Amino acid sequence: EELTLIRKFEHIEHCLKRNVQAHVSNGFEDVHFVHMSLPEIDKDEVDLSVEFLGRKFDYPIFIAGMTGGTRGSQLAGKINKTLAKAAQELNIPMGVGSQRAMIRKPETWESYYVRDVAPDVFLVGNLGAPQFAETMPDRYGIDEALKAVETIQADALAIHLNPLQESVQPEGDTQYRGVLNALAELRAEFPYPIIAKETGAGVSLEVAIRLEGIGIDAIDVGGLGGTSWSGVEYYRAKDEMGRNMALRFWDWGIKTTISVAEVRYSTELPIIATGGMRDGITMAKALAMGATFAGVALPLLKPAVKGDVEGVIKILRRYIEEIRNAMFLVGARNIEELRRVPLVITGFTREWLEQRIDLGEYLRER
Ligand code: FNR
């Protein structure tokens, strides 16, 4: 148990002090808006609100889950409450980090609890897919899922899919057999929405189709190009072999751009585009490609560990104003119209997508 808590603490430390980002981009440099010299709208009529799982949000940004239950729990609690205050202020959704520590050590629940400071926030709990595998001793089921959501009064549950991170980590849970079946069973009984989320290696169209097939409610693509979990594990590796493995797989995965296109093309599911989203123009591109939200984790960690709510809000407001400006410059009054503006896709992303989907159809139907 102690190990889980220490591990989560080390993750935050490395994320703050080292470069843990992918060495490759998330791909949005290959996606281009066509500037519109006659927008025929006023900038101040641009409406950034979106609907998701029956709720309305003021802005299309999602604070991706990071923490909870770290050693002492105080740091994690501070991070989550700081993020939650910002989310409450802006009316945007947020997730907490993996609640595995809480399932094992219920006394850590407070580090995930934010309802006292964020009564209205759309809050997403978080458990890991390997815990549901058929080969996992004491595998999770509906009881743990209910506990995760209800202890913190969350509105939905995210199940993180993280085979890359587990596979390059010495103590990793590399059991993944029977996860899809377990999630199908959970979906059938569970009264809350379930979001499947990757953690930096992206979701392919094949996986998205399976997730939609069992009734999963939304996908956070968690694509390549932002925080690299192999990168984080590289710094934690205890020996040469471990360091080599983590370094080798540092940039493994499906870029965020590509994952958004594959999932949008192959399913009807709402999409959260997370993974290396660092400015509002990039976020506007993801929204134009069919995502409902851009998700952000790492950039918010620094102000959050200091309890700096205004610092978190300042970063988010910068993204919001950049999205608004991009929408003005393509003449999109709202996110629905943004999905219909022309996009030009070039380079590596075009080459990839031409082999995987009907690019013309995707661009018409997104
Ligand atoms: C994460 N992420 C994460 N995801 C998850 O499902 N459960 C978790 O416990 C964590 N923990 C976590 C800790 C820290 C410090 C970071 C930075 C991230 C992954 C996160 O939700 C997101 O998918 C990725 O970080 C990609 O987004 P960014 O960081 O590139 O914006």
mmCIF file of C-alpha atoms and ligand atoms in Angstrom:
data_model
loop_
_atom_site.group_PDB
_atom_site.id
_atom_site.type_symbol
_atom_site.label_atom_id
_atom_site.label_comp_id
_atom_site.label_asym_id
_atom_site.label_seq_id
_atom_site.Cartn_x
_atom_site.Cartn_y
_atom_site.Cartn_z
ATOM 1 C CA GLU A 1 0.000 0.000 0.000
ATOM 2 C CA GLU A 2 2.671 2.388 1.052
ATOM 3 C CA LEU A 3 4.227 1.762 -2.359
ATOM 4 C CA THR A 4 1.202 3.092 -4.253
ATOM 5 C CA LEU A 5 1.269 6.267 -2.209
ATOM 6 C CA ILE A 6 4.990 6.822 -2.610
ATOM 7 C CA ARG A 7 4.756 6.128 -6.328
ATOM 8 C CA LYS A 8 2.077 8.762 -6.821
ATOM 9 C CA PHE A 9 4.180 11.279 -4.897
ATOM 10 C CA GLU A 10 7.250 10.523 -7.029
ATOM 11 C CA HIS A 11 5.180 11.025 -10.183
ATOM 12 C CA ILE A 12 4.243 14.543 -9.121
ATOM 13 C CA GLU A 13 7.809 15.375 -8.143
ATOM 14 C CA HIS A 14 9.214 14.253 -11.492
ATOM 15 C CA CYS A 15 6.439 16.033 -13.382
ATOM 16 C CA LEU A 16 7.348 19.266 -11.585
ATOM 17 C CA LYS A 17 11.120 19.060 -11.727
ATOM 18 C CA ARG A 18 12.017 17.257 -14.957
ATOM 19 C CA ASN A 19 11.144 17.356 -18.589
ATOM 20 C CA VAL A 20 8.596 14.564 -18.849
ATOM 21 C CA GLN A 21 7.033 15.590 -22.127
ATOM 22 C CA ALA A 22 7.170 13.605 -25.335
ATOM 23 C CA HIS A 23 9.985 14.542 -27.728
ATOM 24 C CA VAL A 24 7.470 14.564 -30.560
ATOM 25 C CA SER A 25 4.533 16.918 -31.052
ATOM 26 C CA ASN A 26 0.891 15.990 -30.613
ATOM 27 C CA GLY A 27 0.436 16.573 -34.335
ATOM 28 C CA PHE A 28 -1.690 19.718 -34.543
ATOM 29 C CA GLU A 29 0.970 21.548 -36.579
ATOM 30 C CA ASP A 30 -0.388 19.427 -39.452
ATOM 31 C CA VAL A 31 -3.893 20.844 -39.041
ATOM 32 C CA HIS A 32 -4.566 24.272 -40.499
ATOM 33 C CA PHE A 33 -7.479 26.650 -40.291
ATOM 34 C CA VAL A 34 -8.253 28.734 -43.352
ATOM 35 C CA HIS A 35 -8.191 32.362 -42.290
ATOM 36 C CA MET A 36 -11.449 34.184 -42.964
ATOM 37 C CA SER A 37 -11.117 37.864 -43.900
ATOM 38 C CA LEU A 38 -14.878 38.292 -43.739
ATOM 39 C CA PRO A 39 -15.855 36.540 -40.499
ATOM 40 C CA GLU A 40 -19.290 38.247 -40.597
ATOM 41 C CA ILE A 41 -19.580 37.897 -36.812
ATOM 42 C CA ASP A 42 -18.624 40.115 -33.888
ATOM 43 C CA LYS A 43 -15.882 38.686 -31.716
ATOM 44 C CA ASP A 44 -17.887 39.298 -28.585
ATOM 45 C CA GLU A 45 -20.774 37.126 -29.791
ATOM 46 C CA VAL A 46 -18.547 34.018 -29.888
ATOM 47 C CA ASP A 47 -20.066 31.416 -27.536
ATOM 48 C CA LEU A 48 -17.684 28.781 -26.205
ATOM 49 C CA SER A 49 -20.205 26.704 -24.274
ATOM 50 C CA VAL A 50 -20.542 22.958 -24.834
ATOM 51 C CA GLU A 51 -22.834 20.147 -23.730
ATOM 52 C CA PHE A 52 -21.479 16.875 -22.421
ATOM 53 C CA LEU A 53 -23.255 13.940 -20.770
ATOM 54 C CA GLY A 54 -26.371 16.015 -20.205
ATOM 55 C CA ARG A 55 -24.633 19.007 -18.644
ATOM 56 C CA LYS A 56 -23.780 22.440 -20.000
ATOM 57 C CA PHE A 57 -20.336 23.963 -19.542
ATOM 58 C CA ASP A 58 -19.170 27.541 -20.162
ATOM 59 C CA TYR A 59 -15.896 26.577 -21.871
ATOM 60 C CA PRO A 60 -14.625 23.569 -23.851
ATOM 61 C CA ILE A 61 -11.731 22.791 -21.491
ATOM 62 C CA PHE A 62 -11.449 19.768 -19.191
ATOM 63 C CA ILE A 63 -9.047 19.619 -16.259
ATOM 64 C CA ALA A 64 -7.613 16.112 -16.601
ATOM 65 C CA GLY A 65 -7.210 13.990 -13.476
ATOM 66 C CA MET A 66 -3.807 13.935 -11.827
ATOM 67 C CA THR A 67 -3.738 13.049 -8.195
ATOM 68 C CA GLY A 68 -5.076 11.922 -4.859
ATOM 69 C CA GLY A 69 -3.852 9.753 -2.019
ATOM 70 C CA THR A 70 -0.173 10.655 -2.143
ATOM 71 C CA ARG A 71 2.013 10.228 0.909
ATOM 72 C CA GLY A 72 0.581 12.308 3.688
ATOM 73 C CA SER A 73 -2.300 13.095 1.303
ATOM 74 C CA GLN A 74 -1.963 16.788 2.008
ATOM 75 C CA LEU A 75 -0.247 17.715 -1.220
ATOM 76 C CA ALA A 76 -2.778 15.785 -3.293
ATOM 77 C CA GLY A 77 -5.664 17.333 -1.400
ATOM 78 C CA LYS A 78 -4.294 20.792 -1.993
ATOM 79 C CA ILE A 79 -3.809 20.132 -5.725
ATOM 80 C CA ASN A 80 -7.339 18.782 -6.179
ATOM 81 C CA LYS A 81 -9.009 21.540 -4.174
ATOM 82 C CA THR A 82 -7.077 24.231 -6.054
ATOM 83 C CA LEU A 83 -8.053 22.780 -9.424
ATOM 84 C CA ALA A 84 -11.627 22.353 -8.225
ATOM 85 C CA LYS A 85 -11.956 25.997 -7.195
ATOM 86 C CA ALA A 86 -10.788 27.052 -10.655
ATOM 87 C CA ALA A 87 -13.186 24.582 -12.306
ATOM 88 C CA GLN A 88 -16.055 25.839 -10.148
ATOM 89 C CA GLU A 89 -15.269 29.472 -11.025
ATOM 90 C CA LEU A 90 -15.166 28.783 -14.774
ATOM 91 C CA ASN A 91 -17.897 26.091 -14.902
ATOM 92 C CA ILE A 92 -15.697 23.470 -16.532
ATOM 93 C CA PRO A 93 -15.362 19.777 -15.630
ATOM 94 C CA MET A 94 -12.462 18.134 -13.828
ATOM 95 C CA GLY A 95 -11.168 14.708 -12.942
ATOM 96 C CA VAL A 96 -9.255 13.449 -9.926
ATOM 97 C CA GLY A 97 -6.293 11.070 -10.191
ATOM 98 C CA SER A 98 -6.390 7.328 -9.687
ATOM 99 C CA GLN A 99 -8.457 6.346 -6.647
ATOM 100 C CA ARG A 100 -6.649 3.071 -6.210
ATOM 101 C CA ALA A 101 -4.938 4.471 -3.125
ATOM 102 C CA MET A 102 -8.360 5.327 -1.701
ATOM 103 C CA ILE A 103 -9.750 1.857 -2.358
ATOM 104 C CA ARG A 104 -6.821 0.400 -0.403
ATOM 105 C CA LYS A 105 -6.584 3.104 2.232
ATOM 106 C CA PRO A 106 -10.043 4.608 2.686
ATOM 107 C CA GLU A 107 -8.645 7.221 5.082
ATOM 108 C CA THR A 108 -7.079 9.019 2.086
ATOM 109 C CA TRP A 109 -10.566 9.886 0.735
ATOM 110 C CA GLU A 110 -10.284 13.529 1.724
ATOM 111 C CA SER A 111 -7.434 14.114 -0.716
ATOM 112 C CA TYR A 112 -9.928 13.464 -3.543
ATOM 113 C CA TYR A 113 -12.850 15.282 -1.976
ATOM 114 C CA VAL A 114 -13.593 18.730 -3.425
ATOM 115 C CA ARG A 115 -17.349 19.148 -2.948
ATOM 116 C CA ASP A 116 -16.810 21.549 -0.028
ATOM 117 C CA VAL A 117 -15.091 24.047 -2.349
ATOM 118 C CA ALA A 118 -16.732 23.056 -5.643
ATOM 119 C CA PRO A 119 -20.369 22.142 -5.022
ATOM 120 C CA ASP A 120 -21.420 22.340 -8.688
ATOM 121 C CA VAL A 121 -18.390 21.062 -10.550
ATOM 122 C CA PHE A 122 -18.857 18.104 -12.888
ATOM 123 C CA LEU A 123 -16.416 15.792 -11.143
ATOM 124 C CA VAL A 124 -14.979 12.582 -12.572
ATOM 125 C CA GLY A 125 -13.585 9.758 -10.415
ATOM 126 C CA ASN A 126 -10.742 7.572 -11.663
ATOM 127 C CA LEU A 127 -9.790 3.893 -11.541
ATOM 128 C CA GLY A 128 -7.308 1.892 -13.626
ATOM 129 C CA ALA A 129 -8.264 -0.744 -16.189
ATOM 130 C CA PRO A 130 -5.702 -3.347 -14.975
ATOM 131 C CA GLN A 131 -7.541 -3.522 -11.648
ATOM 132 C CA PHE A 132 -10.507 -4.972 -13.569
ATOM 133 C CA ALA A 133 -8.485 -7.650 -15.416
ATOM 134 C CA GLU A 134 -9.550 -11.266 -14.922
ATOM 135 C CA THR A 135 -6.030 -12.247 -13.880
ATOM 136 C CA MET A 136 -5.798 -9.521 -11.239
ATOM 137 C CA PRO A 137 -5.990 -10.842 -7.673
ATOM 138 C CA ASP A 138 -8.803 -9.033 -5.807
ATOM 139 C CA ARG A 139 -9.968 -7.575 -9.101
ATOM 140 C CA TYR A 140 -12.267 -4.588 -8.968
ATOM 141 C CA GLY A 141 -15.943 -4.734 -9.818
ATOM 142 C CA ILE A 142 -19.018 -2.620 -9.301
ATOM 143 C CA ASP A 143 -18.410 -2.196 -5.544
ATOM 144 C CA GLU A 144 -15.087 -0.449 -6.034
ATOM 145 C CA ALA A 145 -16.494 1.620 -8.905
ATOM 146 C CA LEU A 146 -19.405 2.774 -6.736
ATOM 147 C CA LYS A 147 -17.060 3.522 -3.872
ATOM 148 C CA ALA A 148 -14.826 5.628 -6.132
ATOM 149 C CA VAL A 149 -17.721 7.767 -7.366
ATOM 150 C CA GLU A 150 -19.893 7.994 -4.278
ATOM 151 C CA THR A 151 -17.240 8.657 -1.621
ATOM 152 C CA ILE A 152 -16.324 11.890 -3.384
ATOM 153 C CA GLN A 153 -19.817 12.613 -4.813
ATOM 154 C CA ALA A 154 -18.533 12.481 -8.367
ATOM 155 C CA ASP A 155 -20.745 12.642 -11.449
ATOM 156 C CA ALA A 156 -18.956 10.065 -13.592
ATOM 157 C CA LEU A 157 -16.105 7.555 -13.515
ATOM 158 C CA ALA A 158 -13.033 7.536 -15.731
ATOM 159 C CA ILE A 159 -11.314 4.222 -16.303
ATOM 160 C CA HIS A 160 -7.735 4.836 -17.347
ATOM 161 C CA LEU A 161 -6.187 2.608 -19.978
ATOM 162 C CA ASN A 162 -2.438 2.734 -19.406
ATOM 163 C CA PRO A 163 -0.715 -0.407 -20.731
ATOM 164 C CA LEU A 164 2.293 1.663 -21.844
ATOM 165 C CA GLN A 165 2.995 3.087 -18.409
ATOM 166 C CA GLU A 166 2.447 -0.228 -16.647
ATOM 167 C CA SER A 167 4.719 -2.035 -19.106
ATOM 168 C CA VAL A 168 7.759 0.203 -18.582
ATOM 169 C CA GLN A 169 7.407 0.371 -14.803
ATOM 170 C CA PRO A 170 9.205 -2.241 -12.692
ATOM 171 C CA GLU A 171 6.221 -2.775 -10.377
ATOM 172 C CA GLY A 172 3.695 -2.285 -13.209
ATOM 173 C CA ASP A 173 0.356 -4.089 -13.435
ATOM 174 C CA THR A 174 0.614 -5.670 -16.857
ATOM 175 C CA GLN A 175 -2.566 -7.711 -16.475
ATOM 176 C CA TYR A 176 -4.980 -6.627 -19.188
ATOM 177 C CA ARG A 177 -6.826 -9.871 -19.970
ATOM 178 C CA GLY A 178 -10.597 -9.595 -19.806
ATOM 179 C CA VAL A 179 -10.695 -5.838 -19.252
ATOM 180 C CA LEU A 180 -13.185 -5.200 -22.055
ATOM 181 C CA ASN A 181 -15.550 -7.850 -20.694
ATOM 182 C CA ALA A 182 -15.244 -6.485 -17.184
ATOM 183 C CA LEU A 183 -16.024 -2.981 -18.417
ATOM 184 C CA ALA A 184 -19.030 -4.298 -20.357
ATOM 185 C CA GLU A 185 -20.345 -5.912 -17.159
ATOM 186 C CA LEU A 186 -19.677 -2.772 -15.183
ATOM 187 C CA ARG A 187 -21.404 -0.628 -17.815
ATOM 188 C CA ALA A 188 -24.507 -2.833 -17.646
ATOM 189 C CA GLU A 189 -24.952 -2.327 -13.885
ATOM 190 C CA PHE A 190 -23.307 0.978 -13.089
ATOM 191 C CA PRO A 191 -25.601 4.013 -12.682
ATOM 192 C CA TYR A 192 -23.033 6.693 -13.656
ATOM 193 C CA PRO A 193 -21.446 7.627 -16.998
ATOM 194 C CA ILE A 194 -18.135 5.896 -17.734
ATOM 195 C CA ILE A 195 -15.345 7.675 -19.587
ATOM 196 C CA ALA A 196 -12.502 5.566 -20.996
ATOM 197 C CA LYS A 197 -9.284 7.540 -20.922
ATOM 198 C CA GLU A 198 -5.808 6.879 -22.201
ATOM 199 C CA THR A 199 -2.892 8.478 -20.427
ATOM 200 C CA GLY A 200 -0.584 9.575 -23.226
ATOM 201 C CA ALA A 201 -0.497 6.864 -25.891
ATOM 202 C CA GLY A 202 -3.795 7.609 -27.658
ATOM 203 C CA VAL A 203 -6.907 5.585 -28.558
ATOM 204 C CA SER A 204 -7.137 3.913 -31.966
ATOM 205 C CA LEU A 205 -10.312 3.516 -33.998
ATOM 206 C CA GLU A 206 -10.304 -0.241 -33.291
ATOM 207 C CA VAL A 207 -10.316 0.370 -29.541
ATOM 208 C CA ALA A 208 -12.875 3.187 -29.836
ATOM 209 C CA ILE A 209 -15.296 0.924 -31.726
ATOM 210 C CA ARG A 210 -15.013 -1.725 -28.983
ATOM 211 C CA LEU A 211 -15.565 0.833 -26.248
ATOM 212 C CA GLU A 212 -18.623 2.225 -28.012
ATOM 213 C CA GLY A 213 -19.845 -1.333 -28.543
ATOM 214 C CA ILE A 214 -20.027 -1.997 -24.789
ATOM 215 C CA GLY A 215 -21.772 1.297 -24.112
ATOM 216 C CA ILE A 216 -18.924 3.432 -22.770
ATOM 217 C CA ASP A 217 -20.165 7.036 -22.656
ATOM 218 C CA ALA A 218 -17.151 9.075 -23.785
ATOM 219 C CA ILE A 219 -13.478 8.784 -24.690
ATOM 220 C CA ASP A 220 -10.580 10.891 -23.513
ATOM 221 C CA VAL A 221 -8.029 10.102 -26.208
ATOM 222 C CA GLY A 222 -5.034 10.924 -23.972
ATOM 223 C CA GLY A 223 -2.758 11.052 -26.994
ATOM 224 C CA LEU A 224 0.981 11.162 -27.613
ATOM 225 C CA GLY A 225 2.646 14.571 -27.585
ATOM 226 C CA GLY A 226 2.178 15.807 -24.029
ATOM 227 C CA THR A 227 3.182 14.242 -20.728
ATOM 228 C CA SER A 228 4.973 10.957 -21.433
ATOM 229 C CA TRP A 229 4.473 8.301 -18.764
ATOM 230 C CA SER A 230 7.481 6.430 -20.086
ATOM 231 C CA GLY A 231 9.303 9.699 -19.552
ATOM 232 C CA VAL A 232 8.156 9.822 -15.944
ATOM 233 C CA GLU A 233 9.117 6.163 -15.429
ATOM 234 C CA TYR A 234 12.532 6.815 -16.979
ATOM 235 C CA TYR A 235 13.406 9.028 -14.038
ATOM 236 C CA ARG A 236 12.042 6.478 -11.582
ATOM 237 C CA ALA A 237 13.849 3.498 -13.101
ATOM 238 C CA LYS A 238 16.157 1.711 -10.674
ATOM 239 C CA ASP A 239 18.582 0.156 -13.143
ATOM 240 C CA GLU A 240 20.044 0.293 -16.647
ATOM 241 C CA MET A 241 17.495 -2.160 -18.027
ATOM 242 C CA GLY A 242 14.564 -0.147 -16.710
ATOM 243 C CA ARG A 243 16.010 3.132 -17.961
ATOM 244 C CA ASN A 244 16.585 1.671 -21.403
ATOM 245 C CA MET A 245 13.039 0.336 -21.635
ATOM 246 C CA ALA A 246 11.455 3.620 -20.583
ATOM 247 C CA LEU A 247 13.664 5.641 -22.924
ATOM 248 C CA ARG A 248 12.904 3.325 -25.841
ATOM 249 C CA PHE A 249 9.154 3.773 -25.384
ATOM 250 C CA TRP A 250 9.254 7.472 -24.414
ATOM 251 C CA ASP A 251 7.509 8.530 -27.636
ATOM 252 C CA TRP A 252 5.342 5.439 -28.206
ATOM 253 C CA GLY A 253 1.741 5.945 -29.148
ATOM 254 C CA ILE A 254 -0.863 7.611 -31.323
ATOM 255 C CA LYS A 255 -0.631 11.385 -31.508
ATOM 256 C CA THR A 256 -3.532 13.333 -30.032
ATOM 257 C CA THR A 257 -4.521 14.829 -33.417
ATOM 258 C CA ILE A 258 -4.664 11.452 -35.090
ATOM 259 C CA SER A 259 -6.523 9.841 -32.224
ATOM 260 C CA VAL A 260 -9.215 12.536 -32.300
ATOM 261 C CA ALA A 261 -9.721 11.952 -36.032
ATOM 262 C CA GLU A 262 -9.815 8.145 -35.694
ATOM 263 C CA VAL A 263 -12.297 8.188 -32.815
ATOM 264 C CA ARG A 264 -14.518 10.849 -34.404
ATOM 265 C CA TYR A 265 -14.545 8.978 -37.728
ATOM 266 C CA SER A 266 -15.366 5.573 -36.232
ATOM 267 C CA THR A 267 -17.782 6.369 -33.386
ATOM 268 C CA GLU A 268 -20.435 8.816 -32.226
ATOM 269 C CA LEU A 269 -18.856 9.170 -28.781
ATOM 270 C CA PRO A 270 -18.080 12.546 -27.217
ATOM 271 C CA ILE A 271 -14.333 13.137 -27.241
ATOM 272 C CA ILE A 272 -11.970 14.820 -24.817
ATOM 273 C CA ALA A 273 -8.743 15.756 -26.615
ATOM 274 C CA THR A 274 -5.980 15.487 -24.019
ATOM 275 C CA GLY A 275 -2.238 15.176 -24.564
ATOM 276 C CA GLY A 276 0.043 18.145 -25.105
ATOM 277 C CA MET A 277 -2.689 20.785 -25.386
ATOM 278 C CA ARG A 278 -0.728 23.935 -24.530
ATOM 279 C CA ASP A 279 -2.450 26.834 -26.337
ATOM 280 C CA GLY A 280 -5.883 27.913 -27.492
ATOM 281 C CA ILE A 281 -5.232 27.694 -31.231
ATOM 282 C CA THR A 282 -4.314 24.018 -30.855
ATOM 283 C CA MET A 283 -7.411 23.534 -28.706
ATOM 284 C CA ALA A 284 -9.618 25.216 -31.331
ATOM 285 C CA LYS A 285 -8.196 22.800 -33.920
ATOM 286 C CA ALA A 286 -9.096 19.812 -31.726
ATOM 287 C CA LEU A 287 -12.634 21.167 -31.311
ATOM 288 C CA ALA A 288 -12.920 21.748 -35.057
ATOM 289 C CA MET A 289 -11.811 18.131 -35.557
ATOM 290 C CA GLY A 290 -14.728 16.913 -33.478
ATOM 291 C CA ALA A 291 -13.662 16.967 -29.839
ATOM 292 C CA THR A 292 -16.047 18.385 -27.224
ATOM 293 C CA PHE A 293 -13.232 19.390 -24.885
ATOM 294 C CA ALA A 294 -9.519 19.988 -24.892
ATOM 295 C CA GLY A 295 -8.080 18.373 -21.764
ATOM 296 C CA VAL A 296 -5.121 19.748 -19.820
ATOM 297 C CA ALA A 297 -3.038 18.269 -17.030
ATOM 298 C CA LEU A 298 0.669 19.132 -16.713
ATOM 299 C CA PRO A 299 0.560 22.943 -17.208
ATOM 300 C CA LEU A 300 -1.852 23.278 -14.276
ATOM 301 C CA LEU A 301 0.263 21.242 -11.857
ATOM 302 C CA LYS A 302 2.736 24.003 -10.989
ATOM 303 C CA PRO A 303 0.204 26.599 -9.773
ATOM 304 C CA ALA A 304 -1.921 23.826 -8.227
ATOM 305 C CA VAL A 305 0.836 22.530 -5.901
ATOM 306 C CA LYS A 306 1.191 26.083 -4.590
ATOM 307 C CA GLY A 307 -2.530 26.359 -3.952
ATOM 308 C CA ASP A 308 -2.576 29.219 -6.466
ATOM 309 C CA VAL A 309 -6.178 29.234 -7.702
ATOM 310 C CA GLU A 310 -5.715 32.532 -9.559
ATOM 311 C CA GLY A 311 -2.644 31.077 -11.280
ATOM 312 C CA VAL A 312 -4.675 28.110 -12.537
ATOM 313 C CA ILE A 313 -7.496 30.394 -13.690
ATOM 314 C CA LYS A 314 -5.037 32.695 -15.455
ATOM 315 C CA ILE A 315 -3.656 29.855 -17.580
ATOM 316 C CA LEU A 316 -7.154 28.636 -18.429
ATOM 317 C CA ARG A 317 -8.359 32.153 -19.309
ATOM 318 C CA ARG A 318 -5.427 32.538 -21.677
ATOM 319 C CA TYR A 319 -6.486 29.330 -23.463
ATOM 320 C CA ILE A 320 -10.106 30.503 -23.522
ATOM 321 C CA GLU A 321 -9.271 33.877 -25.082
ATOM 322 C CA GLU A 322 -7.040 32.215 -27.680
ATOM 323 C CA ILE A 323 -9.818 29.781 -28.611
ATOM 324 C CA ARG A 324 -12.252 32.697 -28.865
ATOM 325 C CA ASN A 325 -9.881 34.628 -31.117
ATOM 326 C CA ALA A 326 -9.304 31.635 -33.402
ATOM 327 C CA MET A 327 -13.079 31.166 -33.657
ATOM 328 C CA PHE A 328 -13.527 34.817 -34.586
ATOM 329 C CA LEU A 329 -10.869 34.508 -37.311
ATOM 330 C CA VAL A 330 -12.650 31.552 -38.922
ATOM 331 C CA GLY A 331 -16.108 33.088 -38.469
ATOM 332 C CA ALA A 332 -17.425 30.463 -36.028
ATOM 333 C CA ARG A 333 -20.046 31.770 -33.604
ATOM 334 C CA ASN A 334 -20.098 28.581 -31.536
ATOM 335 C CA ILE A 335 -18.454 25.158 -31.284
ATOM 336 C CA GLU A 336 -20.999 23.609 -33.642
ATOM 337 C CA GLU A 337 -20.076 26.128 -36.337
ATOM 338 C CA LEU A 338 -16.395 25.577 -35.571
ATOM 339 C CA ARG A 339 -16.880 21.927 -36.553
ATOM 340 C CA ARG A 340 -17.996 23.003 -39.994
ATOM 341 C CA VAL A 341 -15.176 25.381 -40.920
ATOM 342 C CA PRO A 342 -12.711 24.152 -43.542
ATOM 343 C CA LEU A 343 -9.570 22.399 -42.282
ATOM 344 C CA VAL A 344 -6.473 21.512 -44.271
ATOM 345 C CA ILE A 345 -4.517 18.476 -43.108
ATOM 346 C CA THR A 346 -0.928 18.045 -44.237
ATOM 347 C CA GLY A 347 2.223 16.034 -43.622
ATOM 348 C CA PHE A 348 2.568 13.032 -41.351
ATOM 349 C CA THR A 349 -1.008 13.347 -40.065
ATOM 350 C CA ARG A 350 -2.409 13.298 -43.590
ATOM 351 C CA GLU A 351 -0.264 10.297 -44.564
ATOM 352 C CA TRP A 352 -1.373 8.377 -41.482
ATOM 353 C CA LEU A 353 -5.048 9.206 -41.812
ATOM 354 C CA GLU A 354 -5.175 8.370 -45.526
ATOM 355 C CA GLN A 355 -4.141 4.816 -44.654
ATOM 356 C CA ARG A 356 -6.569 4.496 -41.773
ATOM 357 C CA ILE A 357 -9.800 6.334 -42.614
ATOM 358 C CA ASP A 358 -11.642 7.977 -45.482
ATOM 359 C CA LEU A 359 -10.178 11.428 -44.866
ATOM 360 C CA GLY A 360 -12.601 13.251 -47.153
ATOM 361 C CA GLU A 361 -15.610 11.687 -45.463
ATOM 362 C CA TYR A 362 -14.190 12.450 -42.028
ATOM 363 C CA LEU A 363 -13.599 16.107 -42.894
ATOM 364 C CA ARG A 364 -17.169 16.431 -44.202
ATOM 365 C CA GLU A 365 -18.881 14.635 -41.305
ATOM 366 C CA ARG A 366 -16.807 15.560 -38.267
HETATM 367 C C1 FNR B 1 -1.566 12.324 -14.791
HETATM 368 N N1 FNR B 1 -2.485 11.586 -15.538
HETATM 369 C C2 FNR B 1 -3.296 10.657 -14.902
HETATM 370 N N2 FNR B 1 -4.312 10.055 -15.578
HETATM 371 C C3 FNR B 1 -5.142 9.178 -14.944
HETATM 372 O O1 FNR B 1 -6.077 8.680 -15.567
HETATM 373 N N3 FNR B 1 -4.951 8.841 -13.625
HETATM 374 C C4 FNR B 1 -3.947 9.404 -12.896
HETATM 375 O O2 FNR B 1 -3.786 9.084 -11.718
HETATM 376 C C5 FNR B 1 -3.082 10.347 -13.544
HETATM 377 N N4 FNR B 1 -2.075 10.949 -12.848
HETATM 378 C C6 FNR B 1 -1.359 11.984 -13.423
HETATM 379 C C7 FNR B 1 -0.441 12.710 -12.663
HETATM 380 C C8 FNR B 1 0.250 13.783 -13.207
HETATM 381 C C9 FNR B 1 1.213 14.551 -12.348
HETATM 382 C C10 FNR B 1 0.044 14.139 -14.575
HETATM 383 C C11 FNR B 1 0.781 15.282 -15.219
HETATM 384 C C12 FNR B 1 -0.846 13.406 -15.328
HETATM 385 C C13 FNR B 1 -2.606 11.778 -16.998
HETATM 386 C C14 FNR B 1 -3.389 13.017 -17.383
HETATM 387 O O3 FNR B 1 -4.745 12.891 -16.994
HETATM 388 C C15 FNR B 1 -3.327 13.299 -18.911
HETATM 389 O O4 FNR B 1 -3.998 12.287 -19.608
HETATM 390 C C16 FNR B 1 -1.914 13.365 -19.440
HETATM 391 O O5 FNR B 1 -1.046 13.956 -18.505
HETATM 392 C C17 FNR B 1 -1.820 14.138 -20.750
HETATM 393 O O6 FNR B 1 -2.125 15.507 -20.599
HETATM 394 P P1 FNR B 1 -0.994 16.658 -20.538
HETATM 395 O O7 FNR B 1 -0.257 16.463 -19.248
HETATM 396 O O8 FNR B 1 -0.098 16.466 -21.730
HETATM 397 O O9 FNR B 1 -1.750 17.936 -20.572
#
